[in-house]
Structure formats: structure tokens, C-alpha cells
Amino acid sequence: MLVADALAAPYGVAPGLSLRVPAGAFVGVVGPNGAGKSTLLRLLAGVLRPTAGAVTLKGAPLAGRPRRAVAQVMALVPQAGGLADDFTVAEAVALGRHPHRSRFGAWRPVDAAAVAEALAAADLEALRDRPVQALSGGERQRVLFARALAQTPEVMLLDEPTAHLDLAHRQRLLDLLAARHRAGLTVVCVLHDLNLAALYCDRLVLMAGGRVVADGAPTEVLTAEALATHYGAAVDVVAHPTHGAPQILARREGPR
Amino acid sequence: MRGRGPVWLAGSLAALVVAGGAALAVGAVRLDLATLWGALAAGPDDSTAGVVVWSLRLPRLCLGALVGASLSVAGAAMQGLFRNPLADPYVLGVSAGAALGASVALLLGALGLIEAVGVVPLCAFVGAAGATWAVYRLAWLDGALPLTGVLLAGVAVGLTLTAGVSLTLLLAERHAGDIVLWLMGHLGGSGWAEVRWVALTTVVGVGAVGAFAGDLNALLTGEEAAAGLGVEVDRVKPWLLGASALLVAGAVSFCGAIGFVGLVVPHIARLLVGPDHRWLLPVSAALGAALLVGADTAARVALAAREVPVGVVTGALGGPFFLFLLRRRLGRAGR
């Protein structure tokens, strides 16, 4: 579905970066600060042009393709901030229809239906007429998510959608995302929270120093050794009592 | 969306009609409604009312409406593109270029070297185009136009050219008054020839900006998010900047740098119809036209002895109104 082949970028990642995302995958991108996660996402989204290599989406390279055509297939959820304050929630979500509308095209029933469905899927119906500036952090993230849904994409790229959210809001957003994934959406999501990443993603890509250093199922990637090497963190890895996914427990140094 | 767009667009157009009616009726020769209607229906003729309406007030009204619409649409585009409520049509340095071109022409005219009358708008337009070109050249980086660069280049070019204007004022000595009057912004002494030129730049410029109303909405979310929404950011920016520069150049070349219209009108329009540029741009155009026609009428009748340049009126009204808007906004943010 989405393939990065031997990419190089002006900053952030080491040359030769490659990644294959098959249709229907739920890929989590994890790694310490400065590992190049966001840069990889921006390269995949085509908002940052690679200096070498190519990104292909559904078999065709991104370079030289109209952004509109790309945005009809692939949506980007940027880090918090990609919202204009004066819009209402419904108006902000309606911007997701931009790639599907012609320059002077009217607002069609299909647009209205996509927005209504996105608002419902992101649990925002009650807030639809609220100005964006009056929302909490969790609600703003849901608006960004709903806007991406309104694009009716096949692939969604998310850059730390759970940053700055409390536990319940993180869980809620990822549950909503997982529901769309079950409905067929391909997901690439940068996540800071390793435990949630292990819980929701069926594949993790661990980045460090601008490279992919591990790529596989959460149990293969999130090992105590890998975390010690790449995060420099002393941790224990245990199995989640309910789901079996690997969960990270920090280890304290010295006596209490 | 909000559903208020059509209502306020109709309201703004009604305001323009009222302002236009007042502009035709009042002045040194006061025309009652029946006389005015008769003169309009009769077409251009040699009667007093015919001459007053068709040769003096109607072209001036049209020019005011076109310039008001141009500056307001350019202002709305700049505020949207830069995502900055303080942006106005003059941030690009275009007006400073026009001012220098015009003041050089007026200076040479005052010194008896050229016949200034017809040349001033041409020189102003050349100055505006030159300033736009300089800003583009300075800001262009690796095939893209970073907006911070555009802003800084606009300010730098503007300041440099304004220094040139000051120099012409110094050299013009006792003729400096003519230049100052031009710089203040004015609609007087204009005829149908001016109207035709400004109509051209207004129609082309407003059409070009309007074609990108949807992209401007997406750009309000930031360049990266807009790219993710399918906006060709690197192509849209130069296009919008160029169209705005054309609007400003057309307006300023004939009428001087009329202040505050392009800054304040988009804010009023935003209060009325919200941030959606599909409504914001047309409402700004209609409202800007109405406001400038109204302000010019006020400028004509305010002092019986002499006419006040309309730029003085818009500045005097616009400054306080802008402060009011700003305080309102700050008050809301602090709540």
C-alpha cells in the first residue's frame, strides 16, 4: 500500500530509510526523542520531499502527483496545532472534504454524509457547533482525527495523536482509531507511549538515530535489551494480564 | 455551514447601494431623489444634474467601490495567508513602490521636466510592480516562498522605498504638498479612464484570489496540514501573493495608499460570516466598496471649504475601530 524505498532527507533521518506498509496494517512508529519518527511520517505524507529514494502509494510514486489526488487516498493527522481557532467543529471537519471538492464545486450530499460520519466516528456530534478554540486538548485531537476521516482515506498517518492527553483520552482516541482499522483503514501512527503502542498496533517500527533498528510484532520489538540499547532505559517487560501484549515497567535504581 | 453568508452578502450589497445613492445625491450641488433618478435615466447630457452625476460623482463612486473592494479582498487574502490578523494589503511593500513611483513623477512634474498629469498612475504602477518583483526575488528560496521571508522582505523593501519618498518630498520643496496629498489617499478628480483601469485589475485580482478561497481555508490550519489536505502550497502562495499585489497596485496607483480599509474590513466581515473564505471574500469586497464610498462621501462634505483626502477619513475611523476589535479579541482570549 505505502512503501518508502531508500529515502534520504535534508534532516532527521539517516540515508537509506525503507519501510513497507501493506494494506490493512496498523503500524506504530516508536523510538526515543529525536529518532526521526516525525520526519519519517512527513516523508511518507509527502509534505517533506526526500532528497533521494521514493515513496510510493498504491504502486505510484508520490513525487509529481497532485497533492489533491494523494489526499484523496491518504490523510495526515499532524501534531496538535493544525486547526484554525475561529472555525466550529463541523467546519473544521468539513475541511477534510477539500481534496474531494472541485475549485468552484458546491457542497454535495456525499460531502455532508462524510462529515456526518466522521463526526459520529470521532464522537463529536454533541460538539459540532462549538468553536474549536473552546475545546479541550482531547477534543481538539478528536477534531483532527475526524477531519482526516472526512477525507475518506485508505491510509491514515498520525503524528503523536495522544501527546498531552490524559489516560482516558488516549485510550478513547486509540479505540476510535482501532475501530476504523477494523473497518479497513491502514494506519501508520507515531506513538510516544510504548505500552499503548504495544496494545493497539499489530506491528511496531522502532527508530533510533534516524534509522529503523527493529521492525516486527510488539513482542519482538519491545524487549528489555532493545529498550536498554536504544532508549538507555532500565526496564522490565511483562505480558499484559488481559491482552498478552508486552508492557514496559520502569526499574528504579538504588534502594528506596 | 453557518448559513449567515448569503444574508450578510445581501446586507453588504444593500449597504453599497445606500452608500452609492448618498454619494450621488450629496455634495456642493444637492440632488433630490427625483432629480437624481431623472439624471441617471436620461444618461450623460449637458444639464447640471447630468454633468454632476455622470462626469463627476458616478466615476468617483465607481472608483471608490472598486478600490474599496480591491483593498479589502487583498487584506482578507493577506490575513488568511499569513494567519496574522495584523496583516494588511500593504505588508508586501507594493504601496511603498507605488508611492515612490508617483512621488517621483509628481516631483519631475513640479520641476517642469515632464507633464505629470497622465504619467503619475503609470509611474506608480511601475513602482508597485518593481517593489513586488524585489520582494519575490528576496524571499524566494529553493523553489518556495517562506512567508516569514516574504514578510521581512516586504517590510525591508517598503522601508527602503519610503526613504526614497521622503527624499522626493525634500527635493520638491514648495510642491511637497501635492505629493503629500497624493500619498494620503484620494478619489477626487477621477474620470472614467481611471475607472476602466481599476475595474480591470479588480476583476482579475478578485477572481484570482476567489479561485483559491477553499485553499485559503485549508491554509488557516498551517502549511503542513494544508498540504495534507491536498493544497499545492508552493504554487498557491505565489499565486495569492501575486493576485493581491495586482489588486493593491491597481488601487494605489490611481488613488494613493488609502489606509485601514484593507485591514479593518476583513475583520468586520469575519465577525459577520465567520472565517470561511468562500463567504468572507465576497462579503469583504461588498463591505469594502460600501465603506470606502461612504467614507469618501463624508470626506467631500465634512469640511465645506475644502475636501479632505479620503485616506484621512478611513484612518480616523479605522484606527479606533481596530482598537475596539483588538480589545474585544483580547477580552475573549482572556476569559
Coordinates of C-alpha atoms in Angstrom, one line a residue:
Chain A
M1 CA 0.0 0.0 0.0
L2 CA 2.6 2.5 1.2
V3 CA 6.3 1.9 0.5
A4 CA 9.3 4.0 1.4
D5 CA 12.4 3.0 -0.6
A6 CA 15.9 4.1 0.4
L7 CA 14.9 7.6 1.4
A8 CA 17.2 10.4 2.3
A9 CA 16.1 13.7 3.8
P10 CA 17.7 17.0 4.4
Y11 CA 17.4 16.4 8.2
G12 CA 16.1 13.9 10.8
V13 CA 16.8 10.5 9.2
A14 CA 19.8 8.6 8.0
P15 CA 20.0 7.9 4.3
G16 CA 18.7 4.5 3.1
L17 CA 15.5 4.6 5.1
S18 CA 13.0 2.0 3.9
L19 CA 9.6 0.9 5.1
R20 CA 6.8 -1.2 3.7
V21 CA 3.2 -0.8 4.9
P22 CA 0.8 -3.4 3.5
A23 CA -2.9 -2.6 3.2
G24 CA -4.8 -3.2 6.4
A25 CA -1.7 -2.8 8.7
F26 CA -1.7 -1.0 12.0
V27 CA 1.9 0.2 12.3
G28 CA 3.2 2.0 15.3
V29 CA 6.4 4.1 15.0
V30 CA 8.2 4.3 18.3
G31 CA 11.6 5.5 19.4
P32 CA 13.3 8.0 21.7
N33 CA 13.2 11.7 21.2
G34 CA 15.0 12.8 18.0
A35 CA 14.9 9.3 16.5
G36 CA 13.4 10.7 13.3
K37 CA 9.8 9.4 13.8
S38 CA 8.1 12.6 12.8
T39 CA 10.5 13.1 9.8
L40 CA 9.6 9.6 8.6
L41 CA 5.9 10.4 8.8
R42 CA 6.4 13.7 7.0
L43 CA 8.3 11.9 4.3
L44 CA 5.5 9.3 4.0
A45 CA 2.9 12.0 3.8
G46 CA 4.8 13.8 1.1
V47 CA 4.9 17.1 2.9
L48 CA 8.7 16.7 3.2
R49 CA 10.4 15.8 -0.1
P50 CA 13.1 13.2 0.1
T51 CA 16.4 14.1 -1.3
A52 CA 16.9 10.6 -2.6
G53 CA 14.7 7.5 -2.9
A54 CA 11.0 7.5 -3.4
V55 CA 7.7 7.0 -1.6
T56 CA 5.1 5.0 -3.5
L57 CA 1.4 4.9 -2.6
K58 CA -0.6 2.2 -4.2
G59 CA 2.1 1.5 -6.7
A60 CA 2.6 5.0 -7.9
P61 CA 5.3 7.4 -6.6
L62 CA 4.2 10.4 -4.6
A63 CA 6.6 12.8 -6.3
G64 CA 5.0 14.7 -9.2
R65 CA 1.5 13.6 -8.2
P66 CA -1.0 16.3 -7.5
R67 CA -1.4 16.7 -3.7
R68 CA -5.2 16.6 -4.2
A69 CA -5.0 13.1 -5.7
V70 CA -2.8 11.9 -2.8
A71 CA -5.0 13.5 -0.2
Q72 CA -8.0 11.6 -1.5
V73 CA -6.3 8.3 -0.6
M74 CA -4.1 9.3 2.3
A75 CA -4.8 11.6 5.3
L76 CA -2.4 13.2 7.7
V77 CA -3.2 14.0 11.3
P78 CA -0.5 16.5 12.2
Q79 CA 0.7 17.1 15.8
A80 CA -1.7 19.3 17.7
G81 CA -2.0 22.8 16.3
G82 CA -3.2 22.0 12.8
L83 CA -6.5 23.8 13.5
A84 CA -7.9 27.3 12.9
D85 CA -9.4 28.7 16.0
D86 CA -12.4 30.5 14.5
F87 CA -13.9 27.5 12.8
T88 CA -16.6 25.5 14.5
V89 CA -16.0 21.7 14.9
A90 CA -18.2 20.9 12.0
E91 CA -16.5 23.5 9.8
A92 CA -13.0 22.3 10.8
V93 CA -14.0 18.7 10.0
A94 CA -15.6 19.8 6.7
L95 CA -12.1 20.9 5.6
G96 CA -11.4 17.2 5.2
R97 CA -13.5 17.3 2.1
H98 CA -11.2 19.8 0.5
P99 CA -9.3 17.2 -1.7
H100 CA -12.7 15.9 -3.0
R101 CA -14.2 19.2 -4.0
S102 CA -13.6 21.0 -7.2
R103 CA -12.4 24.6 -7.1
F104 CA -15.9 26.1 -7.5
G105 CA -17.8 23.0 -6.7
A106 CA -20.8 23.1 -4.4
W107 CA -21.2 21.2 -1.1
R108 CA -22.6 17.9 -2.2
P109 CA -24.6 15.3 -0.2
V110 CA -21.7 13.0 -0.3
D111 CA -19.6 15.6 1.4
A112 CA -22.2 16.2 4.1
A113 CA -22.5 12.4 4.6
A114 CA -18.7 12.0 5.0
V115 CA -18.6 14.8 7.6
A116 CA -21.6 13.4 9.5
E117 CA -20.0 10.0 9.6
A118 CA -16.6 11.4 10.7
L119 CA -18.3 13.4 13.5
A120 CA -20.1 10.3 14.6
A121 CA -17.0 8.1 14.4
A122 CA -14.9 10.6 16.5
D123 CA -17.8 11.1 18.9
L124 CA -18.1 14.8 18.2
E125 CA -21.7 15.2 17.3
A126 CA -22.6 17.0 20.5
L127 CA -19.8 19.5 19.9
R128 CA -20.4 20.2 16.2
D129 CA -21.3 23.9 16.6
R130 CA -18.7 24.6 19.3
P131 CA -15.8 26.9 18.2
V132 CA -12.5 25.0 18.0
Q133 CA -10.8 27.4 20.4
A134 CA -13.3 26.4 23.2
L135 CA -12.2 22.8 23.1
S136 CA -10.0 20.8 25.4
G137 CA -6.8 19.1 24.2
G138 CA -8.5 15.7 23.8
E139 CA -11.4 17.2 21.9
R140 CA -9.0 19.0 19.6
Q141 CA -7.2 15.8 18.8
R142 CA -10.5 14.1 18.0
V143 CA -11.4 17.0 15.6
L144 CA -8.1 16.4 13.8
F145 CA -8.9 12.8 13.6
A146 CA -12.4 13.4 12.4
R147 CA -11.1 15.8 9.7
A148 CA -8.8 13.0 8.5
L149 CA -11.7 10.6 8.5
A150 CA -13.8 13.0 6.4
Q151 CA -11.1 12.7 3.7
T152 CA -12.4 9.1 3.4
P153 CA -8.8 7.9 3.1
E154 CA -7.5 4.4 2.7
V155 CA -4.3 5.2 4.7
M156 CA -4.1 7.5 7.7
L157 CA -0.8 8.9 9.1
L158 CA -0.9 10.2 12.6
D159 CA 1.8 12.1 14.4
E160 CA 1.6 11.6 18.1
P161 CA -2.2 11.9 18.3
T162 CA -2.1 11.1 22.0
A163 CA 0.5 13.6 23.1
H164 CA -0.6 15.8 26.0
L165 CA -3.7 13.7 26.6
D166 CA -4.6 12.0 29.8
L167 CA -5.0 8.3 30.1
A168 CA -8.7 8.1 29.4
H169 CA -8.5 10.4 26.3
R170 CA -5.5 8.5 24.9
Q171 CA -7.5 5.3 25.3
R172 CA -10.6 6.8 23.7
L173 CA -8.7 8.1 20.7
L174 CA -6.9 4.9 20.1
D175 CA -10.1 2.9 20.5
L176 CA -11.8 5.1 17.8
L177 CA -8.7 4.6 15.6
A178 CA -8.8 0.8 16.1
A179 CA -12.4 0.7 15.2
R180 CA -11.7 2.4 11.9
H181 CA -8.7 0.0 11.4
R182 CA -11.1 -3.0 11.8
A183 CA -13.3 -1.3 9.1
G184 CA -10.3 -1.5 6.7
L185 CA -8.2 1.6 7.3
T186 CA -4.5 1.3 7.0
V187 CA -2.8 3.1 9.9
V188 CA 0.7 4.4 10.5
C189 CA 0.9 6.1 13.9
V190 CA 3.8 7.7 15.7
L191 CA 3.3 7.0 19.4
H192 CA 5.3 8.0 22.4
D193 CA 3.5 5.7 24.8
L194 CA 5.1 2.3 24.4
N195 CA 2.5 0.4 26.4
L196 CA -0.3 1.8 24.3
A197 CA 1.6 1.2 21.1
A198 CA 2.1 -2.5 22.1
L199 CA -1.6 -2.8 23.0
Y200 CA -3.0 -1.3 19.8
C201 CA -0.6 -1.8 16.9
D202 CA 0.0 -5.2 15.2
R203 CA 3.4 -4.1 14.1
L204 CA 6.0 -1.8 15.7
V205 CA 8.8 0.1 14.0
L206 CA 11.5 1.1 16.4
M207 CA 13.6 4.0 15.3
A208 CA 16.8 5.4 16.8
G209 CA 19.3 7.8 15.4
G210 CA 17.4 8.3 12.2
R211 CA 17.3 4.5 11.4
V212 CA 14.8 1.7 11.7
V213 CA 16.5 -0.5 14.3
A214 CA 13.8 -3.1 14.8
D215 CA 10.6 -3.9 12.9
G216 CA 8.1 -6.6 13.8
A217 CA 5.4 -7.7 16.2
P218 CA 5.4 -5.9 19.5
T219 CA 6.8 -8.9 21.4
E220 CA 9.8 -9.0 19.0
V221 CA 10.5 -5.3 19.1
L222 CA 9.8 -4.3 22.7
T223 CA 12.5 -6.3 24.5
A224 CA 14.3 -5.2 27.6
E225 CA 17.6 -5.4 25.7
A226 CA 16.4 -3.2 22.8
L227 CA 15.0 -0.6 25.2
A228 CA 18.2 -0.6 27.1
T229 CA 20.2 -0.1 23.9
H230 CA 18.1 2.5 22.2
Y231 CA 16.4 4.4 25.0
G232 CA 19.1 3.9 27.5
A233 CA 16.4 2.9 29.9
A234 CA 16.4 0.1 32.6
V235 CA 13.1 -1.7 32.3
D236 CA 11.3 -4.9 32.8
V237 CA 9.0 -6.2 30.1
V238 CA 5.9 -8.2 31.3
A239 CA 2.9 -9.6 29.4
H240 CA -0.4 -7.6 29.7
P241 CA -2.6 -9.7 32.1
T242 CA -5.6 -9.3 29.8
H243 CA -4.3 -8.9 26.2
G244 CA -0.9 -10.6 26.5
A245 CA 0.9 -7.6 24.7
P246 CA 4.3 -6.7 26.1
Q247 CA 4.1 -3.9 28.7
I248 CA 7.0 -1.9 29.9
L249 CA 7.7 -1.4 33.6
A250 CA 10.4 1.1 34.6
R251 CA 13.0 -0.2 37.1
R252 CA 14.2 2.1 39.9
E253 CA 17.9 2.4 40.6
G254 CA 19.2 2.1 44.2
P255 CA 17.4 1.4 47.4
R256 CA 14.1 3.1 48.4
Chain B
M1 CA -22.1 25.9 7.2
R2 CA -23.1 28.9 9.3
G3 CA -25.8 29.9 6.8
R4 CA -25.3 33.5 7.6
G5 CA -23.2 34.1 4.4
P6 CA -26.0 34.8 2.0
V7 CA -27.8 37.1 4.4
W8 CA -24.7 39.3 5.1
L9 CA -23.7 39.3 1.5
A10 CA -27.1 40.7 0.6
G11 CA -26.8 43.1 3.5
S12 CA -23.4 44.3 2.4
L13 CA -24.6 44.9 -1.2
A14 CA -27.6 46.8 0.2
A15 CA -25.2 49.0 2.2
L16 CA -23.2 49.6 -1.0
V17 CA -26.4 50.7 -2.8
V18 CA -27.3 53.1 0.1
A19 CA -23.8 54.5 0.2
G20 CA -23.8 54.9 -3.6
G21 CA -27.1 56.7 -3.5
A22 CA -25.8 59.1 -0.9
A23 CA -22.6 59.6 -2.8
L24 CA -24.6 60.6 -5.9
A25 CA -27.0 62.9 -4.1
V26 CA -24.9 65.0 -1.7
G27 CA -22.2 67.5 -2.3
A28 CA -21.9 71.1 -3.4
V29 CA -24.9 70.5 -5.7
R30 CA -27.5 68.7 -3.7
L31 CA -29.8 66.5 -5.8
D32 CA -33.1 65.2 -4.5
L33 CA -34.1 61.7 -5.3
A34 CA -36.3 62.5 -8.3
T35 CA -33.7 64.7 -10.0
L36 CA -31.1 62.1 -9.3
W37 CA -33.2 59.3 -10.8
G38 CA -34.0 61.5 -13.8
A39 CA -30.4 62.3 -14.5
L40 CA -29.5 58.6 -14.2
A41 CA -32.3 57.6 -16.5
A42 CA -31.5 60.3 -19.1
G43 CA -27.9 59.3 -19.4
P44 CA -25.0 61.7 -19.9
D45 CA -26.2 65.1 -21.1
D46 CA -25.3 68.8 -20.6
S47 CA -27.8 69.5 -17.8
T48 CA -26.3 70.5 -14.5
A49 CA -27.6 67.3 -12.9
G50 CA -26.3 65.2 -15.8
V51 CA -22.8 66.6 -15.6
V52 CA -22.7 66.3 -11.8
V53 CA -23.9 62.7 -11.9
W54 CA -22.3 61.3 -15.0
S55 CA -19.0 63.2 -15.1
L56 CA -18.2 63.8 -11.5
R57 CA -19.9 61.7 -9.0
L58 CA -20.6 58.4 -10.8
P59 CA -17.0 57.7 -11.9
R60 CA -15.8 58.7 -8.4
L61 CA -18.4 56.4 -6.9
C62 CA -17.3 53.5 -9.2
L63 CA -13.6 54.1 -8.4
G64 CA -14.3 54.2 -4.7
A65 CA -16.2 50.9 -4.8
L66 CA -13.5 49.2 -6.9
V67 CA -10.7 50.4 -4.8
G68 CA -12.5 49.5 -1.6
A69 CA -13.3 46.0 -2.9
S70 CA -9.7 45.5 -4.1
L71 CA -8.1 46.6 -0.8
S72 CA -10.5 44.6 1.3
V73 CA -10.1 41.4 -0.7
A74 CA -6.3 41.8 -0.8
G75 CA -6.4 42.4 3.0
A76 CA -8.5 39.3 3.6
A77 CA -6.2 37.2 1.5
M78 CA -3.1 38.5 3.3
Q79 CA -4.6 37.9 6.8
G80 CA -5.6 34.4 5.8
L81 CA -2.3 33.5 4.1
F82 CA -0.1 34.9 6.8
R83 CA -2.5 33.7 9.5
N84 CA -2.0 37.1 11.1
P85 CA -4.8 39.5 12.0
L86 CA -2.5 42.5 11.7
A87 CA -1.6 41.7 8.0
D88 CA -2.9 44.2 5.5
P89 CA -2.6 44.7 1.8
Y90 CA 0.5 46.9 2.3
V91 CA 2.7 44.4 4.0
L92 CA 4.1 43.4 0.7
G93 CA 5.7 46.7 0.2
V94 CA 3.7 47.3 -3.0
S95 CA 2.2 50.5 -1.8
A96 CA 5.6 51.9 -1.0
G97 CA 6.7 51.2 -4.6
A98 CA 3.6 52.9 -5.9
A99 CA 4.2 55.9 -3.6
L100 CA 7.8 56.3 -4.8
G101 CA 6.8 56.0 -8.5
A102 CA 4.1 58.6 -8.0
S103 CA 6.1 61.0 -6.0
V104 CA 9.0 60.9 -8.5
A105 CA 6.5 61.6 -11.3
L106 CA 5.0 64.5 -9.3
L107 CA 8.4 65.8 -8.4
L108 CA 9.5 65.8 -12.1
G109 CA 6.2 67.4 -13.0
A110 CA 6.7 70.1 -10.4
L111 CA 10.2 70.8 -11.7
G112 CA 8.7 71.2 -15.2
L113 CA 10.6 68.2 -16.6
I114 CA 7.5 66.2 -17.6
E115 CA 3.8 66.6 -17.9
A116 CA 2.8 64.8 -14.7
V117 CA -1.0 64.5 -15.0
G118 CA -1.3 61.3 -17.0
V119 CA 2.0 59.8 -16.0
V120 CA 1.5 59.6 -12.3
P121 CA -0.6 56.4 -12.3
L122 CA 1.7 54.8 -14.8
C123 CA 4.8 55.6 -12.7
A124 CA 3.0 54.4 -9.6
F125 CA 2.1 51.1 -11.2
V126 CA 5.7 50.6 -12.4
G127 CA 6.9 51.3 -8.9
A128 CA 4.4 48.8 -7.4
A129 CA 5.4 46.1 -9.9
G130 CA 9.1 46.8 -9.2
A131 CA 8.6 46.5 -5.4
T132 CA 6.6 43.3 -5.9
W133 CA 9.4 41.8 -8.0
A134 CA 12.0 42.8 -5.5
V135 CA 10.1 41.2 -2.6
Y136 CA 9.7 38.0 -4.6
R137 CA 13.4 37.9 -5.5
L138 CA 14.5 38.5 -1.9
A139 CA 12.1 36.0 -0.4
W140 CA 12.3 33.2 -3.0
L141 CA 14.2 30.2 -1.5
D142 CA 14.7 26.8 -3.1
G143 CA 11.6 27.0 -5.3
A144 CA 9.4 28.0 -2.3
L145 CA 8.2 31.2 -0.7
P146 CA 8.6 31.0 3.0
L147 CA 6.1 33.5 4.4
T148 CA 8.4 34.9 7.1
G149 CA 10.8 35.8 4.3
V150 CA 8.0 37.5 2.3
L151 CA 7.0 39.5 5.4
L152 CA 10.6 40.6 6.1
A153 CA 11.3 41.3 2.5
G154 CA 8.1 43.3 2.3
V155 CA 8.9 45.4 5.3
A156 CA 12.5 45.9 4.2
V157 CA 11.6 46.9 0.6
G158 CA 8.8 49.1 2.0
L159 CA 11.1 51.0 4.4
T160 CA 13.8 51.5 1.7
L161 CA 11.3 52.9 -0.8
T162 CA 9.6 55.1 1.8
A163 CA 13.0 56.7 2.4
G164 CA 13.0 57.5 -1.3
V165 CA 9.6 59.1 -1.0
S166 CA 10.9 61.3 1.9
L167 CA 13.8 62.3 -0.4
T168 CA 11.4 63.4 -3.2
L169 CA 9.4 65.4 -0.6
L170 CA 12.6 67.2 0.4
L171 CA 13.5 67.9 -3.2
A172 CA 10.0 69.0 -4.1
E173 CA 10.2 71.9 -1.6
R174 CA 7.1 74.1 -2.0
H175 CA 5.4 71.5 -4.2
A176 CA 5.7 68.9 -1.5
G177 CA 2.0 69.5 -0.6
D178 CA 0.9 67.9 -3.9
I179 CA 2.9 64.8 -3.1
V180 CA 1.6 64.6 0.5
L181 CA -2.0 64.9 -0.7
W182 CA -1.4 62.1 -3.2
L183 CA 0.2 59.9 -0.5
M184 CA -2.8 60.4 1.9
G185 CA -5.1 58.5 -0.5
H186 CA -7.8 60.3 -2.5
L187 CA -10.5 59.6 -5.0
G188 CA -11.0 63.2 -6.3
G189 CA -10.5 64.3 -9.9
S190 CA -11.0 60.8 -11.3
G191 CA -12.9 60.0 -14.5
W192 CA -14.0 57.0 -16.5
A193 CA -10.5 56.2 -17.8
E194 CA -9.3 55.6 -14.3
V195 CA -12.4 53.5 -13.5
R196 CA -11.7 51.3 -16.5
W197 CA -8.2 50.5 -15.5
V198 CA -9.0 49.8 -11.9
A199 CA -12.0 47.7 -13.0
L200 CA -9.6 45.6 -14.9
T201 CA -7.2 44.9 -12.0
T202 CA -10.1 44.5 -9.6
V203 CA -11.9 41.9 -11.7
V204 CA -8.7 39.9 -12.5
G205 CA -7.4 40.2 -8.9
V206 CA -10.6 39.4 -7.1
G207 CA -11.3 36.5 -9.5
A208 CA -7.8 35.1 -8.9
V209 CA -8.0 35.3 -5.1
G210 CA -11.5 34.0 -5.1
A211 CA -10.5 30.9 -7.1
F212 CA -8.4 30.0 -4.0
A213 CA -11.0 30.6 -1.3
G214 CA -11.0 26.9 -0.4
D215 CA -7.3 26.7 -0.3
L216 CA -7.2 29.7 2.0
N217 CA -9.5 27.9 4.4
A218 CA -7.2 24.9 4.4
L219 CA -4.1 27.2 4.8
L220 CA -5.6 28.6 8.0
T221 CA -4.6 25.3 9.6
G222 CA -1.0 25.7 8.7
E223 CA 1.0 24.9 5.6
E224 CA 1.8 21.3 6.5
A225 CA -1.8 20.4 7.4
A226 CA -2.9 22.2 4.3
A227 CA -0.5 20.1 2.2
G228 CA -2.0 17.0 3.8
L229 CA -5.5 18.3 2.8
G230 CA -4.4 18.4 -0.8
V231 CA -3.3 22.1 -1.2
E232 CA -0.4 22.7 -3.6
V233 CA 1.1 25.1 -1.0
D234 CA 4.1 26.1 -3.0
R235 CA 2.0 27.0 -6.0
V236 CA -0.9 28.6 -4.2
K237 CA 1.2 31.1 -2.2
P238 CA 2.9 32.9 -5.1
W239 CA -0.4 32.9 -6.9
L240 CA -2.2 34.5 -4.0
L241 CA 0.6 37.0 -3.3
G242 CA 0.7 37.9 -7.0
A243 CA -3.1 38.5 -7.2
S244 CA -3.0 40.6 -4.0
A245 CA -0.1 42.6 -5.3
L246 CA -2.1 43.3 -8.5
L247 CA -5.1 44.4 -6.5
V248 CA -3.1 46.7 -4.4
A249 CA -1.1 48.1 -7.4
G250 CA -4.3 48.9 -9.3
A251 CA -5.9 50.7 -6.4
V252 CA -2.8 52.5 -5.1
S253 CA -1.6 53.7 -8.5
F254 CA -4.7 55.8 -9.0
C255 CA -5.8 56.7 -5.5
G256 CA -2.7 56.6 -3.3
A257 CA -2.3 54.4 -0.2
I258 CA -5.8 54.6 1.4
G259 CA -5.3 53.2 4.8
F260 CA -7.2 50.9 7.1
V261 CA -9.8 49.7 4.7
G262 CA -7.8 46.6 3.8
L263 CA -7.0 46.0 7.5
V264 CA -10.4 46.6 9.1
V265 CA -13.0 45.4 6.6
P266 CA -11.9 41.8 6.6
H267 CA -12.2 41.8 10.3
I268 CA -15.7 43.2 10.2
A269 CA -16.6 40.6 7.5
R270 CA -15.1 37.8 9.7
L271 CA -17.3 38.9 12.6
L272 CA -20.3 38.7 10.4
V273 CA -19.8 35.5 8.4
G274 CA -17.0 33.6 10.2
P275 CA -13.7 32.5 8.7
D276 CA -14.9 30.6 5.6
H277 CA -13.2 32.5 2.7
R278 CA -16.0 31.4 0.3
W279 CA -18.2 34.0 2.1
L280 CA -15.5 36.1 3.7
L281 CA -14.1 37.3 0.3
P282 CA -17.3 38.4 -1.4
V283 CA -18.6 40.0 1.8
S284 CA -15.3 41.8 2.3
A285 CA -15.5 43.0 -1.3
A286 CA -19.0 44.4 -1.0
L287 CA -18.4 45.8 2.5
G288 CA -15.1 47.4 1.5
A289 CA -16.8 49.0 -1.5
A290 CA -19.6 50.4 0.6
L291 CA -17.3 51.6 3.3
L292 CA -14.9 53.5 1.0
V293 CA -17.8 55.1 -0.9
G294 CA -19.4 56.2 2.4
A295 CA -16.1 57.5 3.7
D296 CA -15.4 59.4 0.5
T297 CA -18.8 61.0 0.7
A298 CA -18.1 62.0 4.2
A299 CA -14.7 63.4 3.1
R300 CA -16.4 65.5 0.4
V301 CA -18.9 67.1 2.7
A302 CA -17.1 67.2 6.1
L303 CA -15.4 70.5 5.6
A304 CA -17.3 72.9 3.5
A305 CA -14.3 74.9 2.5
R306 CA -12.1 72.1 1.1
E307 CA -12.1 68.4 0.5
V308 CA -10.5 66.1 3.0
P309 CA -8.5 63.2 1.4
V310 CA -10.5 60.0 1.9
G311 CA -7.4 58.3 3.4
V312 CA -7.6 60.7 6.3
V313 CA -11.3 59.7 7.0
T314 CA -10.6 56.0 6.7
G315 CA -7.7 56.4 9.0
A316 CA -9.6 58.4 11.6
L317 CA -12.5 55.9 11.6
G318 CA -10.4 52.8 11.1
G319 CA -7.9 53.3 13.9
P320 CA -10.3 53.5 16.8
F321 CA -12.5 50.7 15.3
F322 CA -9.5 48.5 15.0
L323 CA -8.6 49.1 18.6
F324 CA -12.2 48.2 19.6
L325 CA -11.8 44.9 17.7
L326 CA -8.5 44.2 19.2
R327 CA -9.8 44.8 22.8
R328 CA -12.8 42.6 22.1
R329 CA -10.5 39.8 20.9
L330 CA -8.1 40.1 23.8
G331 CA -11.1 40.2 26.2
R332 CA -12.4 37.0 24.7
A333 CA -9.0 35.3 24.8
G334 CA -8.6 36.2 28.5
R335 CA -11.9 34.8 29.5

